[in-house]
Tab-separated table of C-alpha atoms in Angstrom:
chain	number	residue	atom	x	y	z
J	6	MET	CA	112.690	65.414	83.192
J	7	LYS	CA	110.335	64.603	80.325
J	8	TYR	CA	109.729	66.089	76.911
J	9	SER	CA	106.569	67.928	76.054
J	10	LYS	CA	104.472	66.855	73.102
J	11	LEU	CA	103.139	70.362	72.482
J	12	ILE	CA	104.938	73.682	72.537
J	13	PHE	CA	101.878	75.751	73.440
J	14	ALA	CA	98.230	75.033	73.937
J	15	SER	CA	95.497	77.198	75.370
J	16	ALA	CA	91.794	76.560	75.498
J	17	ILE	CA	90.780	80.207	75.773
J	18	VAL	CA	90.057	82.878	73.204
J	19	VAL	CA	93.078	85.080	72.587
J	20	SER	CA	92.848	88.823	73.045
J	21	LEU	CA	95.789	89.906	70.912
J	22	SER	CA	98.799	88.576	69.081
J	23	ILE	CA	102.466	89.461	69.042
J	24	THR	CA	105.311	89.061	66.610
J	25	SER	CA	108.791	89.334	67.984
J	26	CYS	CA	112.341	88.389	67.194
J	27	SER	CA	114.082	85.966	69.471
J	28	ASN	CA	117.174	87.039	71.384
J	29	ASP	CA	119.364	84.263	70.002
J	30	ASN	CA	121.014	86.664	67.519
J	31	ASP	CA	119.320	85.136	64.499
J	32	ASP	CA	116.559	86.226	62.149
J	33	THR	CA	113.898	83.840	63.421
J	34	THR	CA	110.500	85.469	63.805
J	35	VAL	CA	108.295	84.172	66.598
J	36	ASN	CA	104.522	84.387	66.118
J	37	TYR	CA	102.200	83.535	68.962
J	38	THR	CA	99.085	84.701	70.738
J	39	ILE	CA	98.561	86.155	74.205
J	40	PRO	CA	95.685	84.531	76.125
J	41	ALA	CA	92.915	86.771	77.431
J	42	THR	CA	93.370	85.378	80.941
J	43	TYR	CA	96.286	83.746	82.743
J	44	THR	CA	95.398	80.293	81.424
J	45	PHE	CA	98.035	78.020	79.920
J	46	GLU	CA	97.697	74.362	79.062
J	47	ARG	CA	99.815	71.504	77.822
J	48	ASN	CA	98.571	68.057	76.872
J	49	SER	CA	95.018	69.262	77.634
J	50	VAL	CA	95.727	70.061	81.302
J	51	THR	CA	96.820	73.236	83.038
J	52	SER	CA	100.528	73.955	83.049
J	53	VAL	CA	100.148	76.621	85.758
J	54	ASP	CA	100.866	75.920	89.435
J	55	TYR	CA	101.361	78.476	92.209
J	56	SER	CA	99.858	76.570	95.129
J	57	GLY	CA	102.799	77.361	97.415
J	58	GLN	CA	102.326	81.070	96.886
J	59	SER	CA	98.594	80.811	97.579
J	60	SER	CA	99.384	79.022	100.843
J	61	ARG	CA	101.708	81.789	102.002
J	62	LEU	CA	99.130	84.486	101.228
J	63	LEU	CA	96.607	82.606	103.357
J	64	MET	CA	99.156	82.122	106.140
J	65	LEU	CA	99.821	85.845	106.393
J	66	GLU	CA	96.096	86.510	106.337
J	67	GLU	CA	95.590	84.162	109.290
J	68	MET	CA	98.369	85.882	111.229
J	69	GLY	CA	96.780	89.269	110.665
J	70	ASN	CA	93.304	88.012	111.545
J	71	TYR	CA	94.577	86.359	114.722
J	72	ILE	CA	95.909	89.701	115.995
J	73	LYS	CA	92.794	91.568	114.855
J	74	THR	CA	90.457	89.100	116.557
J	75	ALA	CA	92.399	89.273	119.811
J	76	ALA	CA	92.325	93.070	119.732
J	77	THR	CA	88.577	93.132	119.173
J	78	ALA	CA	87.875	90.515	121.839
J	79	GLY	CA	90.268	92.031	124.349
J	80	THR	CA	92.190	88.774	124.678
J	81	ILE	CA	95.941	88.281	124.900
J	82	VAL	CA	97.874	87.688	121.700
J	83	ASP	CA	99.847	84.481	122.194
J	84	ASN	CA	103.325	85.131	120.841
J	85	ALA	CA	103.983	81.385	120.558
J	86	VAL	CA	100.970	80.942	118.281
J	87	LEU	CA	102.158	83.728	115.985
J	88	SER	CA	105.718	82.395	115.971
J	89	ASN	CA	104.401	78.981	114.998
J	90	MET	CA	102.394	80.568	112.196
J	91	TYR	CA	105.457	82.420	110.919
J	92	SER	CA	107.488	79.211	110.688
J	93	ASN	CA	104.518	76.832	110.186
J	94	THR	CA	105.333	74.588	113.118
J	95	ASN	CA	103.038	72.765	115.572
J	96	ASN	CA	99.964	72.929	113.296
J	97	PRO	CA	99.050	76.564	114.031
J	98	PHE	CA	96.635	77.183	111.147
J	99	SER	CA	92.918	76.596	110.820
J	100	THR	CA	93.218	74.120	107.955
J	101	THR	CA	95.087	70.867	107.571
J	102	GLU	CA	96.004	71.959	104.060
J	103	LEU	CA	98.092	74.872	105.364
J	104	ASN	CA	99.557	72.942	108.286
J	105	THR	CA	100.759	70.125	106.030
J	106	SER	CA	101.695	72.253	103.018
J	107	GLY	CA	105.421	72.208	103.791
J	108	LYS	CA	105.410	75.983	103.157
J	109	GLN	CA	106.186	78.809	105.543
J	110	LEU	CA	106.605	82.570	105.561
J	111	LYS	CA	109.836	82.809	107.527
J	112	ASN	CA	112.117	81.091	105.015
J	113	LYS	CA	110.779	83.352	102.250
J	114	THR	CA	111.447	86.553	104.181
J	115	ALA	CA	114.328	88.528	102.640
J	116	ALA	CA	115.297	85.392	100.738
J	117	SER	CA	115.499	86.364	97.057
J	118	LYS	CA	118.274	85.221	94.765
J	119	ASP	CA	119.323	88.691	93.612
J	120	TYR	CA	119.162	90.611	96.895
J	121	PHE	CA	119.957	87.992	99.522
J	122	GLU	CA	121.595	85.034	97.825
J	123	LEU	CA	123.799	86.614	95.171
J	124	PHE	CA	123.848	89.989	96.997
J	125	LEU	CA	123.458	91.978	93.764
J	126	GLY	CA	121.051	94.344	95.501
J	127	GLY	CA	123.268	94.989	98.502
J	128	GLY	CA	121.679	92.367	100.734
J	129	SER	CA	123.358	89.677	102.818
J	130	THR	CA	122.670	86.756	105.068
J	131	VAL	CA	123.113	89.157	107.993
J	132	GLU	CA	120.358	91.394	106.677
J	133	LYS	CA	118.134	88.385	106.052
J	134	THR	CA	118.508	87.324	109.683
J	135	ASN	CA	117.854	90.871	110.875
J	136	VAL	CA	114.731	91.244	108.745
J	137	GLN	CA	113.297	87.980	110.035
J	138	ALA	CA	114.062	89.063	113.600
J	139	PHE	CA	112.314	92.382	112.929
J	140	PHE	CA	109.080	90.632	112.001
J	141	GLU	CA	109.372	88.290	114.965
J	142	THR	CA	109.682	91.417	117.112
J	143	GLN	CA	106.341	92.633	115.733
J	144	LEU	CA	104.760	89.459	117.087
J	145	THR	CA	106.188	90.184	120.536
J	146	LEU	CA	105.006	93.799	120.348
J	147	ALA	CA	101.484	92.642	119.501
J	148	ASN	CA	101.566	90.423	122.581
J	149	GLN	CA	102.754	93.268	124.803
J	150	ALA	CA	100.061	95.607	123.479
J	151	SER	CA	97.333	93.048	124.210
J	152	LEU	CA	97.976	92.782	127.946
J	153	GLY	CA	95.107	95.038	128.950
J	154	THR	CA	96.630	98.517	129.102
J	155	VAL	CA	95.192	101.505	127.261
J	156	ALA	CA	97.703	102.849	124.737
J	157	SER	CA	99.310	106.188	125.505
J	158	ALA	CA	102.550	107.995	124.759
J	159	GLY	CA	105.353	105.564	125.488
J	160	VAL	CA	102.951	102.851	126.660
J	161	ALA	CA	101.942	99.818	124.581
J	162	GLY	CA	98.258	98.979	124.674
J	163	SER	CA	94.954	99.081	122.858
J	164	TYR	CA	92.820	101.963	121.663
J	165	LEU	CA	89.344	102.232	120.208
J	166	ASP	CA	89.188	103.410	116.601
J	167	GLY	CA	85.494	103.748	115.876
J	168	SER	CA	84.051	100.286	116.385
J	169	SER	CA	87.446	98.609	116.074
J	170	SER	CA	89.994	98.054	118.791
J	171	ARG	CA	93.611	98.256	117.658
J	172	LEU	CA	96.883	97.344	119.347
J	173	LEU	CA	99.741	99.847	119.488
J	174	ALA	CA	103.378	99.436	120.460
J	175	ALA	CA	104.850	101.999	122.837
J	176	ASN	CA	106.013	104.129	119.879
J	177	GLY	CA	102.495	104.278	118.432
J	178	LEU	CA	103.074	101.866	115.564
J	179	GLU	CA	100.501	99.129	115.039
J	180	PRO	CA	102.395	95.800	114.937
J	181	GLN	CA	99.701	94.084	112.871
J	182	GLN	CA	99.957	96.641	110.065
J	183	VAL	CA	103.752	96.711	110.146
J	184	LEU	CA	103.704	92.911	109.881
J	185	LEU	CA	101.203	92.748	107.013
J	186	LYS	CA	102.511	95.573	104.839
J	187	GLY	CA	106.128	94.853	105.661
J	188	MET	CA	105.788	91.177	104.759
J	189	MET	CA	104.125	92.146	101.498
J	190	GLY	CA	107.493	93.681	100.672
J	191	ALA	CA	110.077	91.495	102.408
J	192	GLY	CA	108.232	88.302	101.556
J	193	PHE	CA	106.048	88.715	98.482
J	194	MET	CA	107.530	91.667	96.547
J	195	ASP	CA	111.067	90.400	97.109
J	196	GLN	CA	110.144	86.968	95.786
J	197	VAL	CA	108.386	88.380	92.710
J	198	VAL	CA	110.872	90.903	91.362
J	199	ASN	CA	114.161	89.781	92.910
J	200	ASN	CA	113.724	86.044	92.735
J	201	TYR	CA	111.224	84.435	90.379
J	202	LEU	CA	111.468	87.183	87.756
J	203	SER	CA	115.239	87.388	88.098
J	204	LYS	CA	117.123	86.189	85.047
J	205	ASN	CA	119.531	84.600	87.533
J	206	LYS	CA	116.599	82.403	88.577
J	207	LEU	CA	114.805	81.990	85.255
J	208	ASP	CA	117.942	81.141	83.291
J	209	GLU	CA	120.063	79.389	85.917
J	210	ALA	CA	121.796	76.117	85.079
J	211	SER	CA	120.103	74.438	82.089
J	212	ASN	CA	116.738	76.188	82.512
J	213	LYS	CA	116.936	78.101	79.242
J	214	ILE	CA	117.934	75.227	77.000
J	215	ASN	CA	115.422	72.957	78.726
J	216	ASN	CA	112.682	75.516	78.204
J	217	THR	CA	113.651	75.942	74.550
J	218	ASN	CA	113.466	72.176	74.053
J	219	LYS	CA	110.374	71.894	76.262
J	220	VAL	CA	111.917	69.514	78.762
J	221	LEU	CA	109.350	69.345	81.570
J	222	GLU	CA	109.820	68.856	85.283
J	223	GLU	CA	109.270	65.270	86.379
J	224	ASP	CA	105.574	64.341	86.445
J	225	LYS	CA	104.592	67.944	85.681
J	226	GLU	CA	103.224	69.741	82.648
J	227	TYR	CA	105.527	72.757	82.883
J	228	THR	CA	109.164	73.632	82.364
J	229	THR	CA	111.211	74.994	85.257
J	230	MET	CA	111.176	78.452	83.671
J	231	GLU	CA	107.412	78.417	83.169
J	232	HIS	CA	106.911	77.390	86.774
J	233	ALA	CA	109.160	80.152	88.115
J	234	TRP	CA	107.132	82.723	86.179
J	235	ASP	CA	103.903	81.238	87.558
J	236	GLU	CA	105.238	81.445	91.097
J	237	ALA	CA	105.892	85.162	90.638
J	238	TYR	CA	102.332	85.528	89.376
J	239	GLY	CA	101.030	83.583	92.380
J	240	TYR	CA	102.485	86.032	94.896
J	241	ILE	CA	100.299	88.703	93.275
J	242	TYR	CA	97.178	86.796	92.276
J	243	GLY	CA	97.255	83.623	94.397
J	244	ALA	CA	94.597	82.520	96.916
J	245	ASP	CA	91.329	84.143	95.785
J	246	GLY	CA	93.099	86.663	93.572
J	247	THR	CA	92.111	89.693	95.666
J	248	LYS	CA	94.571	89.674	98.564
J	249	TYR	CA	97.509	91.929	99.346
J	250	TRP	CA	99.274	93.182	96.210
J	251	SER	CA	96.346	92.342	93.959
J	252	SER	CA	94.017	94.318	96.202
J	253	TYR	CA	96.300	97.341	96.365
J	254	ILE	CA	96.927	97.266	92.613
J	255	SER	CA	93.167	97.651	92.201
J	256	GLN	CA	93.027	100.460	94.761
J	257	VAL	CA	95.778	102.441	93.059
J	258	ASN	CA	94.269	101.696	89.658
J	259	ALA	CA	90.979	103.245	90.814
J	260	ASP	CA	92.646	106.666	90.695
J	261	SER	CA	92.561	108.316	87.265
J	262	ASP	CA	96.255	109.168	87.545
J	263	PHE	CA	97.172	105.470	87.659
J	264	ASN	CA	94.241	103.852	85.869
J	265	THR	CA	96.247	101.658	83.486
J	266	LEU	CA	98.278	100.036	86.243
J	267	LYS	CA	96.144	96.931	86.674
J	268	THR	CA	95.886	96.250	82.945
J	269	ASP	CA	99.600	96.856	82.427
J	270	ILE	CA	100.676	94.384	85.109
J	271	ASP	CA	98.163	91.727	84.105
J	272	LEU	CA	99.069	91.978	80.418
J	273	ALA	CA	102.789	91.843	81.180
J	274	PHE	CA	102.364	88.635	83.165
J	275	ARG	CA	100.310	87.011	80.395
J	276	THR	CA	102.633	88.204	77.652
J	277	GLY	CA	105.753	87.076	79.475
J	278	ARG	CA	104.345	83.612	80.126
J	279	ALA	CA	103.297	83.202	76.484
J	280	ALA	CA	106.734	84.415	75.403
J	281	ILE	CA	108.393	81.749	77.551
J	282	VAL	CA	106.299	79.066	75.905
J	283	ALA	CA	107.286	80.463	72.510
J	284	ASN	CA	110.998	80.718	73.455
J	285	ASP	CA	110.882	84.491	72.904
J	286	TYR	CA	113.219	85.612	75.650
J	287	THR	CA	113.528	89.197	74.411
J	288	THR	CA	109.827	89.781	74.943
J	289	ARG	CA	109.952	87.924	78.259
J	290	ASP	CA	112.660	90.263	79.505
J	291	ALA	CA	110.715	93.337	78.392
J	292	GLN	CA	107.737	92.156	80.455
J	293	ILE	CA	109.959	91.697	83.500
J	294	ASP	CA	110.905	95.371	83.307
J	295	ILE	CA	107.257	96.399	82.993
J	296	ILE	CA	106.238	94.349	86.020
J	297	LYS	CA	109.132	95.649	88.110
J	298	ALA	CA	108.350	99.296	87.312
J	299	LYS	CA	104.575	99.068	87.616
J	300	LEU	CA	104.520	96.945	90.763
J	301	ALA	CA	106.962	99.304	92.494
J	302	LEU	CA	104.459	102.121	92.054
J	303	VAL	CA	101.959	100.383	94.314
J	304	PRO	CA	103.805	100.636	97.668
J	305	ALA	CA	105.092	104.067	96.679
J	306	VAL	CA	101.630	105.469	95.971
J	307	ARG	CA	100.088	103.796	98.986
J	308	ALA	CA	102.877	104.987	101.300
J	309	VAL	CA	102.295	108.593	100.243
J	310	TYR	CA	98.525	108.180	100.503
J	311	TYR	CA	98.731	106.871	104.068
J	312	LEU	CA	101.313	109.462	105.107
J	313	GLN	CA	98.904	112.180	103.979
J	314	ASP	CA	95.868	110.415	105.424
J	315	GLY	CA	97.656	110.111	108.761
J	316	LYS	CA	98.665	113.757	108.602
J	317	GLY	CA	95.042	114.794	108.168
J	318	LYS	CA	93.822	112.599	111.004
J	319	LEU	CA	96.421	114.002	113.391
J	320	THR	CA	94.440	117.233	113.426
J	321	THR	CA	90.879	115.987	112.844
J	322	ASP	CA	90.700	112.795	114.911
J	323	GLY	CA	93.516	113.062	117.429
J	324	GLY	CA	96.842	111.287	117.572
J	325	ALA	CA	95.968	107.661	118.181
J	326	LYS	CA	93.382	107.456	115.404
J	327	ALA	CA	95.990	108.622	112.908
J	328	PHE	CA	98.396	105.885	113.890
J	329	HIS	CA	96.609	103.172	111.918
J	330	ALA	CA	97.197	105.084	108.675
J	331	LEU	CA	100.766	105.951	109.617
J	332	SER	CA	101.485	102.315	110.484
J	333	GLU	CA	100.286	101.300	107.022
J	334	ALA	CA	102.572	103.952	105.559
J	335	TYR	CA	105.459	102.607	107.637
J	336	GLY	CA	104.858	99.100	106.312
J	337	PHE	CA	104.663	100.229	102.704
J	338	ILE	CA	107.897	102.197	103.127
J	339	ILE	CA	109.508	98.949	104.290
J	340	SER	CA	108.353	97.442	100.989
J	341	LEU	CA	110.227	100.085	98.984
J	342	ARG	CA	113.531	98.444	99.945
J	343	TYR	CA	112.424	95.342	97.997
J	344	THR	CA	111.462	97.051	94.739
J	345	ASN	CA	113.731	96.580	91.727
J	346	LYS	CA	114.371	99.428	89.311
J	347	PRO	CA	114.684	98.079	85.746
J	348	GLY	CA	118.214	98.215	84.416
J	349	THR	CA	119.812	98.529	87.844
J	350	ASN	CA	118.967	95.365	89.807
J	351	ASN	CA	118.728	97.627	92.824
J	352	PRO	CA	115.759	99.113	94.697
J	353	TYR	CA	114.404	102.533	93.784
J	354	LEU	CA	115.294	103.582	97.327
J	355	SER	CA	118.271	101.922	98.991
J	356	LYS	CA	118.160	100.120	102.297
J	357	THR	CA	120.010	103.078	103.854
J	358	GLU	CA	117.429	105.538	102.505
J	359	VAL	CA	114.491	103.396	103.583
J	360	ASP	CA	115.939	102.860	107.056
J	361	ALA	CA	116.401	106.625	107.417
J	362	MET	CA	112.789	107.256	106.423
J	363	LEU	CA	111.503	104.703	108.909
J	364	ALA	CA	113.677	106.137	111.672
J	365	SER	CA	112.401	109.616	110.873
J	366	MET	CA	108.797	108.558	111.413
J	367	VAL	CA	109.450	107.373	114.970
J	368	SER	CA	112.376	109.648	115.855
J	369	GLY	CA	110.752	111.375	118.810
J	370	THR	CA	111.017	110.079	122.366
J	371	ASN	CA	107.572	108.512	122.031
J	372	GLY	CA	107.637	107.813	118.308
J	373	LEU	CA	104.413	108.617	116.461
J	374	TRP	CA	103.003	110.296	119.549
J	375	ASP	CA	105.560	113.074	119.044
J	376	ILE	CA	104.933	113.738	115.328
J	377	ASP	CA	104.288	117.401	114.555
J	378	THR	CA	100.535	117.747	113.994
J	379	LEU	CA	101.258	120.117	111.098
J	380	GLY	CA	102.838	117.159	109.332
J	381	ALA	CA	106.098	118.742	108.161
J	382	LYS	CA	107.982	115.458	108.604
J	383	LEU	CA	105.246	113.509	106.815
J	384	ASP	CA	105.265	115.982	103.935
J	385	THR	CA	109.029	115.616	103.567
J	386	LEU	CA	108.768	111.845	103.386
J	387	SER	CA	105.857	112.054	100.955
J	388	THR	CA	107.784	114.342	98.635
J	389	GLN	CA	110.874	112.135	98.741
J	390	ILE	CA	108.878	109.064	97.699
J	391	ALA	CA	106.778	110.817	95.066
J	392	THR	CA	109.822	112.450	93.472
J	393	THR	CA	111.703	109.143	93.350
J	394	PHE	CA	108.823	107.393	91.574
J	395	GLY	CA	107.795	110.208	89.266
J	396	PHE	CA	104.389	111.285	90.543
J	397	THR	CA	103.147	114.095	92.781
J	398	VAL	CA	102.012	113.966	96.368
J	399	GLU	CA	98.660	115.320	95.248
J	400	GLN	CA	98.198	112.491	92.752
J	401	ALA	CA	98.831	109.820	95.377
J	402	ALA	CA	96.776	111.532	98.064
J	403	THR	CA	93.576	111.204	96.003
J	404	VAL	CA	93.702	107.395	95.911
J	405	ASN	CA	91.035	105.854	98.154
C-alpha cells in the first residue's frame, strides 16, 4: 500500500456540485464536485481501471460472433472452441491481449459475493456450478444445431430468418441468444450489483479506513474501494462503451416512458465515485440503490418487449421467425434472477419464480414450437414482470 498525495483531482469541467453529510455520525459537511464524465485522476494520471471487465465483454462478443458466423456460413460450431473461450484456455481468441489477459467468463458466472459467496441472496456453490453447466450446455446445443439439419418441432437445426441463418435447439430456443442475454445477467449484472457494488465488497476488511486515509493499492493510483466501483462501471461501459448493458440502457431510454434511465445510471456512477473520493459514504450508498433499481429495469423492460414481439411474430411470420425474439426474452428473464432490489439484498424475482417462468416458456412437448399463437402464456409472463417492476406491458412493448 502507499499513501496518496491528493484526495481528489479531476481535469474535466464539473457539471454540478453536491453537499452531503458523512455517515460517520458527526457533523462534518463534505463539499465536492461531480465530474461531467467518468474521469477521475490522482497525481495527474487516471485513477480509473476496468480493463478486466472490458476483456470479458469482448470475450462474450467473440463467443456470440463465432456462433453467428458459423450459422451464416453453414459450418459446424466447434464445441471445444467455445468451451475454450468460456474458460480462456488454449488461446481461443482473435487477439493476444485477450488470450493472455488472465481473465475468463466462467469464473465470473454466478460468482458474486452477496449471492454466491455469502449466500445472502439465496445462492450457493451448488447453484454456481449448475449455472455454469447451463451455459456450457448452450455451447453443446449450438454445436448440435449446426450439424446440417433444418430446424423443426423437436429437431435441432438451422432456419433462415430473412437474410440471416439462425441455429435452434430442439425446443426452439436459440442457444446464442440464451448465452448472450443470460451471461449479461449471470456474469455482468451479478458482478455489478451483487459484487462490486455490494457493501460487503466495498467495505470488507480495512477497505473503508484505507479509502478514508487514501491508502492506495501497490503501484496504483486508486484505493481498493475506488477500484471496486470502477469495476462495476466497467461491466456496463467497458470495451467501446456501447456493448451489452450499455446498449440496452440506450434502447430502453429511447422510449419516452423510460427516457431518464440513461442519465440516472450515468449520474449515479459518477456521483458515487466522487463520493468515495470525498469519503462521503452516505451518498455512495444512495447511488448504489439508484443503480440497482434503474439497472434492473433494463432486463425487465426488454424481456416484456421481446415476449410481445415474439407473440406478434407467431401470427405474422410463422413460428420459427418468432423464436429469435422469444429466445432474447428467455435470456433477459434469466437476468432477472441476478437483479438486486434496494433494501432487500435479494432479486426482484426469486430464483424459484424465474425458473418457473423459464419452464413455462418451453413447457410443451416441443418447447417454443408448441406455444399458443394467441400468446396467452406470453401475456401472463409479460404481466408478471411488468407488475413486479412497476410499469405496464404497453409501456415496455413500445421500446424499439
